[in-house]
PDB file of C-alpha atoms in Angstrom:
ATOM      1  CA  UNK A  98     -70.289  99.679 -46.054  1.00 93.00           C
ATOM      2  CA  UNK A  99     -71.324 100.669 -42.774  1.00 96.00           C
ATOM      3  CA  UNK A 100     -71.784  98.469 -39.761  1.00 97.00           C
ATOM      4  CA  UNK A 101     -72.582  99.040 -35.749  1.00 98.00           C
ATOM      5  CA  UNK A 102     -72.125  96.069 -33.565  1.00 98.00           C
ATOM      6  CA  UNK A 103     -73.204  96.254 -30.161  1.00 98.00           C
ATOM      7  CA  UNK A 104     -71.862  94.034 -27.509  1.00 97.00           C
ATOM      8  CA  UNK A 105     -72.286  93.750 -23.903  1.00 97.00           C
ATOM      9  CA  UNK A 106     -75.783  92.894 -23.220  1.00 97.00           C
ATOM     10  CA  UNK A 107     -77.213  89.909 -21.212  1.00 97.00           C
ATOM     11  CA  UNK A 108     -78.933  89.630 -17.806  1.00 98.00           C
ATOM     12  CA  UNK A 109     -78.667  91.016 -14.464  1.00 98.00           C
ATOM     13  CA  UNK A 110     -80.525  91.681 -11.342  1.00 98.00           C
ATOM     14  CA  UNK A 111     -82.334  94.833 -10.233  1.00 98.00           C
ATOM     15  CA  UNK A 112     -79.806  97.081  -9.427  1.00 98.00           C
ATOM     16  CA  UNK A 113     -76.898  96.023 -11.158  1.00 98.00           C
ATOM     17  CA  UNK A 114     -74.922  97.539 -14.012  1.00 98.00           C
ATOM     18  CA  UNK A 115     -74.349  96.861 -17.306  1.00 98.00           C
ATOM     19  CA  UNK A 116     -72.039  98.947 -19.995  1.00 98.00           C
ATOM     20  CA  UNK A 117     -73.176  98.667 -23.272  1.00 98.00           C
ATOM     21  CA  UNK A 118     -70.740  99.038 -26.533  1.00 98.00           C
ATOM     22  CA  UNK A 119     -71.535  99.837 -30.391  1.00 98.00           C
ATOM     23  CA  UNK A 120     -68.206  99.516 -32.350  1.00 98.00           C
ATOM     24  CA  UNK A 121     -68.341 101.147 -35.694  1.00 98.00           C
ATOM     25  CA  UNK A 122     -66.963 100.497 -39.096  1.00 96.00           C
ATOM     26  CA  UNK A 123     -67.065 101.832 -42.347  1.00 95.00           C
ATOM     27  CA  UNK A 124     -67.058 105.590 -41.206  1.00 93.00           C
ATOM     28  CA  UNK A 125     -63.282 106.000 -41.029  1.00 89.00           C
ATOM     29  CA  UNK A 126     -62.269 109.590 -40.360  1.00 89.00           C
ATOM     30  CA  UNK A 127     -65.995 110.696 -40.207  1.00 93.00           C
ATOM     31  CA  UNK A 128     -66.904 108.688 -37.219  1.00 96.00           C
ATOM     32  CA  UNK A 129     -66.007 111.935 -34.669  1.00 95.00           C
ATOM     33  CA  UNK A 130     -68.460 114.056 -36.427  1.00 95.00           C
ATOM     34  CA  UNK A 131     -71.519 111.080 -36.345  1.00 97.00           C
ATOM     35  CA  UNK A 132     -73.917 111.422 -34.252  1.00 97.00           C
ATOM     36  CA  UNK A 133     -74.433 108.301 -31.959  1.00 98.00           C
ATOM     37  CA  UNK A 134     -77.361 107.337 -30.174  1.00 98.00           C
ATOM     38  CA  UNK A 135     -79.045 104.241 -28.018  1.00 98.00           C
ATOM     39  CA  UNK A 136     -82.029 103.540 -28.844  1.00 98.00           C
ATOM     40  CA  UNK A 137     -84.109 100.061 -26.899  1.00 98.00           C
ATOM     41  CA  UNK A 138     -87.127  98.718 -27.556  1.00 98.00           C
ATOM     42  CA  UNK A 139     -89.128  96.366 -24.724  1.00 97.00           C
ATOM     43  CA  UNK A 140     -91.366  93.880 -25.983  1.00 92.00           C
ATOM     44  CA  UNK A 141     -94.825  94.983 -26.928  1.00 94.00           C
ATOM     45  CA  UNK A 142     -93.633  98.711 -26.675  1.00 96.00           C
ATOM     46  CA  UNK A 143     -92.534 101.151 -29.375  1.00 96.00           C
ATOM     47  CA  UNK A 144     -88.692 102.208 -29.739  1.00 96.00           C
ATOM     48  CA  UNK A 145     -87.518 104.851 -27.841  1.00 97.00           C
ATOM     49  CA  UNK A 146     -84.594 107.317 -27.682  1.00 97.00           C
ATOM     50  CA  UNK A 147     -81.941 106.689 -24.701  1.00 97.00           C
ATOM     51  CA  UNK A 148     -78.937 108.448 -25.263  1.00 98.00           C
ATOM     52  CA  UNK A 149     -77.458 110.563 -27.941  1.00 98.00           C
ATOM     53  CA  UNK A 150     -73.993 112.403 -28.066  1.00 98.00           C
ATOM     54  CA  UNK A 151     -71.981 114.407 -30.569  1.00 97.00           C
ATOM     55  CA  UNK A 152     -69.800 116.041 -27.927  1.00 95.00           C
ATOM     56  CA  UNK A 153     -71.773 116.643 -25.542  1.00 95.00           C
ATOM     57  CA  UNK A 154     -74.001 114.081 -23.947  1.00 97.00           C
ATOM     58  CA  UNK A 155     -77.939 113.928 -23.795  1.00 97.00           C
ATOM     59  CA  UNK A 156     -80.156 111.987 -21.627  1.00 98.00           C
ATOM     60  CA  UNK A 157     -83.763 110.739 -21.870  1.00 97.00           C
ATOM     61  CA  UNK A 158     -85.561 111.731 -18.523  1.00 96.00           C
ATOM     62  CA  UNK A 159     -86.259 108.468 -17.570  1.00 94.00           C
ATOM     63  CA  UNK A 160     -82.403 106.832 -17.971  1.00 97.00           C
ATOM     64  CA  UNK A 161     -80.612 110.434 -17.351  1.00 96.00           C
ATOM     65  CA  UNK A 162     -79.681 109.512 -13.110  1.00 97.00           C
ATOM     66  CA  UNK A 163     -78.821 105.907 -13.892  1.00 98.00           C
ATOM     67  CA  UNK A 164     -76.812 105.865 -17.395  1.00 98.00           C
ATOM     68  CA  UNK A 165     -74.552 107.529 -19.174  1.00 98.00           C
ATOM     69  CA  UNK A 166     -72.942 107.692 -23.016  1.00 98.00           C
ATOM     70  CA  UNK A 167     -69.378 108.087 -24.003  1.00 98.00           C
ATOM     71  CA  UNK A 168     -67.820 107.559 -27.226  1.00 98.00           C
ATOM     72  CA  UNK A 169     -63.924 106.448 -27.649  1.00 97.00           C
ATOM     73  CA  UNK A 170     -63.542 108.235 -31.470  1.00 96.00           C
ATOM     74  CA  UNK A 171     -59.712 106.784 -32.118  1.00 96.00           C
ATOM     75  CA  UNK A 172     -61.466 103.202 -31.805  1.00 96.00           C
ATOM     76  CA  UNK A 173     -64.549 103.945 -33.532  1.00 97.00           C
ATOM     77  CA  UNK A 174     -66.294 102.882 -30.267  1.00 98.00           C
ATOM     78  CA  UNK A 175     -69.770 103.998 -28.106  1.00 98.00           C
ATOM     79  CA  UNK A 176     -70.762 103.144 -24.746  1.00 98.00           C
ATOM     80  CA  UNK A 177     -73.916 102.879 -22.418  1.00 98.00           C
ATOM     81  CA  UNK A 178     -73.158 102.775 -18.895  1.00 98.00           C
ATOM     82  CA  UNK A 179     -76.235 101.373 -16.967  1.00 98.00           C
ATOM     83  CA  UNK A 180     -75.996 101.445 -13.376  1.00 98.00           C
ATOM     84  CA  UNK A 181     -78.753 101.364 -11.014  1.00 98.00           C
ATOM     85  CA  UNK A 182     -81.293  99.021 -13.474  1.00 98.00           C
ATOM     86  CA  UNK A 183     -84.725  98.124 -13.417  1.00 97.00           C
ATOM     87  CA  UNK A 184     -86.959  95.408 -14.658  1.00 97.00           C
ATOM     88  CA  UNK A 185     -88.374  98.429 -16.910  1.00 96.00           C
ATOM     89  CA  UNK A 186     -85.156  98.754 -18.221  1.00 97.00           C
ATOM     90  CA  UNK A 187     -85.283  95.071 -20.159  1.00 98.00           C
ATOM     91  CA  UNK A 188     -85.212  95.824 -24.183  1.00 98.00           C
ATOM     92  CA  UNK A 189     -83.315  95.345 -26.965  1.00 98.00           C
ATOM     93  CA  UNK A 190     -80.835  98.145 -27.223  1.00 98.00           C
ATOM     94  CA  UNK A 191     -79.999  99.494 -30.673  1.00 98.00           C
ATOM     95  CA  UNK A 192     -77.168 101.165 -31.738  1.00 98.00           C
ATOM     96  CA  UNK A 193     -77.605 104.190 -34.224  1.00 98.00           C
ATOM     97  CA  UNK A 194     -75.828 106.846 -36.195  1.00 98.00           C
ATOM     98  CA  UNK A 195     -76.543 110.222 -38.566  1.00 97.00           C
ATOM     99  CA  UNK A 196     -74.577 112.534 -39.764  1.00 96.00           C
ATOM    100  CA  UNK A 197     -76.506 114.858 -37.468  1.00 94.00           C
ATOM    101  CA  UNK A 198     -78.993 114.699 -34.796  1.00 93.00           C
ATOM    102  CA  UNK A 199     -82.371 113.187 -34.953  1.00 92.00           C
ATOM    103  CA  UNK A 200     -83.704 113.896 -31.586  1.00 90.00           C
ATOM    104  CA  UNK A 201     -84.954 111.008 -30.924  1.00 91.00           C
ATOM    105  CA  UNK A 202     -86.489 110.050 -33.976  1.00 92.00           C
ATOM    106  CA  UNK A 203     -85.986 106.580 -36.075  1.00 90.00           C
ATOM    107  CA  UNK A 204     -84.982 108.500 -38.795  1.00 95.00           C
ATOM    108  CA  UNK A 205     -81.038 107.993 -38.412  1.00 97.00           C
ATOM    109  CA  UNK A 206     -79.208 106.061 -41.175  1.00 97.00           C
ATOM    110  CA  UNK A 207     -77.204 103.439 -39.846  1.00 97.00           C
ATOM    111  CA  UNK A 208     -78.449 100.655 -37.061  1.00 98.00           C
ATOM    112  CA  UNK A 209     -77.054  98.301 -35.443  1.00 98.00           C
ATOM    113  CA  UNK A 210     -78.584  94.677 -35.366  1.00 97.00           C
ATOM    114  CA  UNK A 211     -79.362  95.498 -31.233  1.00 97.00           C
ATOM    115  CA  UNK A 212     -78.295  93.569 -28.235  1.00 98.00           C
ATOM    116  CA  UNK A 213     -80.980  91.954 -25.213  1.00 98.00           C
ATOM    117  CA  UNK A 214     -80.677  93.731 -21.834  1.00 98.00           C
ATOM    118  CA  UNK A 215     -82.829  91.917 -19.039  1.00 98.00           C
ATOM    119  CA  UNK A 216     -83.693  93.082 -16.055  1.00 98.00           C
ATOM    120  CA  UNK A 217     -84.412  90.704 -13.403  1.00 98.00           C
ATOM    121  CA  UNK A 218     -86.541  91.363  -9.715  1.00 94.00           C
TER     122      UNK A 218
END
């Protein structure tokens, strides 16, 4: 069975930083090959796509200056480094996984059950 966990999320001021991390189980060996994405979803809002990386990193336009992914494959482990945030910024940050990339579509497989990331003015 499959499971993301994400940890690291709470509340900060404008400005401040915040690193983000999805730990994975259940994909064993595979995990290196998965693509892993951040996902957040702000209240009243749909989800959107953050971050996605299978080797190579990939930034929505309005996070690419500020944050930045990075995946640790020998502990099964993703990251979202969030410097620089804004009171836009304050979601729910999901966690997500394929085999392959989804752009940023909801279509991957495996989610995680999302941590809250509030921005404060």
């Amino acid at each position: 069975q499959v499971q993301l966990v994400e940890s690291g999320g709470g509340s900060v001021q404008a400005g401040g930083s915040l690193i983000l991390s999805c730990t994975a189980s259940g994909l064993g060996l595979a995990y290196s090959a998965y693509c892993m994405a951040w996902f957040r979803q702000a209240p009243g809002k749909q989800r959107e796509g953050v971050a996605r990386i299978v080797n190579s990193p990939y930034l929505a336009n309005s996070v690419k200056d500020r944050f930045s992914i990075s995946r640790d494959n020998a502990n099964n482990t993703l990251y979202l480094q969030m410097n620089s945030l804004k009171p836009e910024d304050t979601a729910i940050y999901y966690c997500a996984a394929h085999e392959y990339c989804l752009g940023w579509t909801e279509d991957y497989k495996y989610w995680g059950q999302g941590t809250q990331v509030t921005v404060s003015s």
